[in-house]
GROMACS .gro file of C-alpha atoms in nm:
model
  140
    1UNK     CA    1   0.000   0.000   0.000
    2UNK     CA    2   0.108   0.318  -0.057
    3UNK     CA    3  -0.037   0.663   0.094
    4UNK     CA    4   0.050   1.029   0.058
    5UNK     CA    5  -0.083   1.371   0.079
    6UNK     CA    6  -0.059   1.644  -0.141
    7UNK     CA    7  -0.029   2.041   0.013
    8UNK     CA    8  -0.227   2.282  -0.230
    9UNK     CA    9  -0.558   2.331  -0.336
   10UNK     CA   10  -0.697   2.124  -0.601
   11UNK     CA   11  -0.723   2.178  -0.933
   12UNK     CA   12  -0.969   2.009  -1.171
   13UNK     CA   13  -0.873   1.910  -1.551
   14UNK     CA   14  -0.936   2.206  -1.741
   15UNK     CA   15  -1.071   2.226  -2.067
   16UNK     CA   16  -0.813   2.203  -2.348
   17UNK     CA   17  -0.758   2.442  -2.606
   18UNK     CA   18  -0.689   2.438  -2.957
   19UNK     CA   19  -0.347   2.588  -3.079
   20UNK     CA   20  -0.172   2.659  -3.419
   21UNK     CA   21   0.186   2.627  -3.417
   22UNK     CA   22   0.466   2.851  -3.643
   23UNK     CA   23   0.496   2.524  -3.847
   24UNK     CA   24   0.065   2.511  -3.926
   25UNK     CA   25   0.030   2.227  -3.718
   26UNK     CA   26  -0.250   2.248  -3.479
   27UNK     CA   27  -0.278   2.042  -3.130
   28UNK     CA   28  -0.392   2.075  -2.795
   29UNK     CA   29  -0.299   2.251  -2.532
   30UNK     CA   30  -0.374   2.230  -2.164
   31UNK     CA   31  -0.505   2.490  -1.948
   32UNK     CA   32  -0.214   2.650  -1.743
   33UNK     CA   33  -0.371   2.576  -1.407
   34UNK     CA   34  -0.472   2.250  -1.458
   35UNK     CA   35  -0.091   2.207  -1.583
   36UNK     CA   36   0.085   2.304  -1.335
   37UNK     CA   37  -0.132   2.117  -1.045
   38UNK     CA   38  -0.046   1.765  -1.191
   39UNK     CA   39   0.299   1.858  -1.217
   40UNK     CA   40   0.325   1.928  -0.894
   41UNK     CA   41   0.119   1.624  -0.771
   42UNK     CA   42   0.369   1.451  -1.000
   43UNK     CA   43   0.660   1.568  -0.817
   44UNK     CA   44   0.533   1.479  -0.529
   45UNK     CA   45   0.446   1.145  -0.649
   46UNK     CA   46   0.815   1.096  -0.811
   47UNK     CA   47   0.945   1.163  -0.387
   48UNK     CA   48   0.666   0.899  -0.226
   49UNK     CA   49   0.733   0.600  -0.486
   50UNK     CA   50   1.073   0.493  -0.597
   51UNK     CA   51   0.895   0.338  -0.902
   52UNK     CA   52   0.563   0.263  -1.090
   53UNK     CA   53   0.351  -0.028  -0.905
   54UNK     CA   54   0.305  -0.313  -1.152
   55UNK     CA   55  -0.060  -0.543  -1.142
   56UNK     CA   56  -0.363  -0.438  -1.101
   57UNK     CA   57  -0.436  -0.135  -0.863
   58UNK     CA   58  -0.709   0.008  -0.611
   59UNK     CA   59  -0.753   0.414  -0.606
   60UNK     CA   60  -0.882   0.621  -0.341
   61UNK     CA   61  -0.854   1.021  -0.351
   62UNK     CA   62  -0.980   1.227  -0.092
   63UNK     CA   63  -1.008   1.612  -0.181
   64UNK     CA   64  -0.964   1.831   0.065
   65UNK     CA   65  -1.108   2.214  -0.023
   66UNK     CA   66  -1.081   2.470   0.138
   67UNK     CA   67  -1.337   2.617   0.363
   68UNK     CA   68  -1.525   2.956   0.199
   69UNK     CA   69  -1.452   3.252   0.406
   70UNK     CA   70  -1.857   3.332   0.380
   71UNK     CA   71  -1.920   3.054   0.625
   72UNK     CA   72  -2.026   3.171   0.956
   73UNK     CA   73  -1.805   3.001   1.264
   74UNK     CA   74  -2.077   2.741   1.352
   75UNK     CA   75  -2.106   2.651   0.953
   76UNK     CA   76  -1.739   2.665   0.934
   77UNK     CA   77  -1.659   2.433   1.244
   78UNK     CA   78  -1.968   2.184   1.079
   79UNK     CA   79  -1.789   2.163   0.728
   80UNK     CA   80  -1.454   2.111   0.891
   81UNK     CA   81  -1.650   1.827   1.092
   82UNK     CA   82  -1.766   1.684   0.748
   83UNK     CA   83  -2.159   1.784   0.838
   84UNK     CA   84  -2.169   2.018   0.543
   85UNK     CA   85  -2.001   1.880   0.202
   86UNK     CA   86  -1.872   2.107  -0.129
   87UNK     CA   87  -2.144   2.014  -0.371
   88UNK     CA   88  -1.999   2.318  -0.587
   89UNK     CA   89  -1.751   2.349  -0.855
   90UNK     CA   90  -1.509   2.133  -0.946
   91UNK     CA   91  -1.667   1.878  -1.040
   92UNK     CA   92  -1.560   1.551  -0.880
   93UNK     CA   93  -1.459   1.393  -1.181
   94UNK     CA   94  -1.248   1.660  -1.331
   95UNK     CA   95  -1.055   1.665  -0.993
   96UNK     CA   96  -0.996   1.295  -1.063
   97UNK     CA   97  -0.930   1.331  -1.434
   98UNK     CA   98  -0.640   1.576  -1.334
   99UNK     CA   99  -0.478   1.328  -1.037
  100UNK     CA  100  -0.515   1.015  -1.290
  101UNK     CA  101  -0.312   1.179  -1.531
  102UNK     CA  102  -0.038   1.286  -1.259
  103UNK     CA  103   0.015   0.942  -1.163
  104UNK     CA  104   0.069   0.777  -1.515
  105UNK     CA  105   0.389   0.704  -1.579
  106UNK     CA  106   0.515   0.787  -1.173
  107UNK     CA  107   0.290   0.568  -0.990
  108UNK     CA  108   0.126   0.308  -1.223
  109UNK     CA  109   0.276   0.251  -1.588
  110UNK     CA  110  -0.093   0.263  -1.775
  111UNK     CA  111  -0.414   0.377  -1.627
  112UNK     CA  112  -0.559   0.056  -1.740
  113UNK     CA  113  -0.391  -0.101  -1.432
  114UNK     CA  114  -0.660   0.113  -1.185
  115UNK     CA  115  -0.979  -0.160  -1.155
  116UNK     CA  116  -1.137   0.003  -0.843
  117UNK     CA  117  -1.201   0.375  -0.782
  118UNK     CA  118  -1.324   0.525  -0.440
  119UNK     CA  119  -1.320   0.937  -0.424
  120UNK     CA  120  -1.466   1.223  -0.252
  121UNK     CA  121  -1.470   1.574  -0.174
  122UNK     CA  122  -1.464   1.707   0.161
  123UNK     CA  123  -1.378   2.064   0.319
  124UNK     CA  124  -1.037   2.065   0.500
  125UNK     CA  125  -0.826   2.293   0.750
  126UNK     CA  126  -0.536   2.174   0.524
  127UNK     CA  127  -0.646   2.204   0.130
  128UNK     CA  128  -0.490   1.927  -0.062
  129UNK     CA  129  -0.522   1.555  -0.196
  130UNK     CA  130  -0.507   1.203  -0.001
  131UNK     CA  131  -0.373   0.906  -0.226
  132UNK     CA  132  -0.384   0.616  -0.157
  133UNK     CA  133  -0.282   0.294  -0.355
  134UNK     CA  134  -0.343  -0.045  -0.286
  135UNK     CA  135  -0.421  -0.402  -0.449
  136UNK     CA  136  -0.775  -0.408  -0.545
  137UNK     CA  137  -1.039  -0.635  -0.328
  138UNK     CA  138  -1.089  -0.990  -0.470
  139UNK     CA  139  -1.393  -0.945  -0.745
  140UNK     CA  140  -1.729  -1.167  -0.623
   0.00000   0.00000   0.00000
């Protein structure tokens, strides 16, 4: 099993945008935000595992947001106690999308290798992402 946590508030995968190159060619580019948060969860990734876990592979991310400074200090204290949960932007999946494609090629060799899934989002005194890796429960 492997576990770490990432520092920094999440970023979800951004849409990506067309560019033209000098040479005519067109591709796609991704958004600069969304860049430079799986970089960094990469990094950290490269520090935690010496190298990418062969086999099949169970996922769990935990999102940690941070708390809005609107709350009042009795709403604040009840997201923080994980009464009151971020059903607001970004979208669960995007936050995912972004992680899955840190990890590929640091962590696991091919995303094909993750069978099992488990994620959430939950406010946090400490904005950032729980990973955790292990082998995936026996199917039946």
């Amino acid at each position: 099993m492997v576990s770490f946590f990432v520092r920094g508030i999440p970023k979800a995968q951004g849409r990506p945008r067309v560019v033209r190159f000098r040479n005519g060619r067109v591709g796609l580019k991704d958004p600069e935000a969304s860049r430079d948060w799986k970089s960094y969860v990469r990094l950290v990734a490269a520090e935690r595992v010496s190298r990418p876990i062969e086999g099949p592979v169970a996922l769990e991310l935990w999102f940690y947001l941070p708390v809005p400074k609107s709350f009042s200090r009795r709403k604040r204290l009840a997201a923080l106690a994980g009464e009151v949960l971020p059903a607001k932007k970004p979208d669960l999946d995007n936050l995912v999308k972004a992680v899955l494609d840190a990890l590929l090629g640091v962590v696991v060799l091919d995303d094909r290798q993750i069978v099992e899934i488990r994620a959430g989002k939950l406010y946090g005194a400490v904005p950032g992402v729980e990973i955790v890796l292990r082998k995936p429960k026996r199917a039946g």
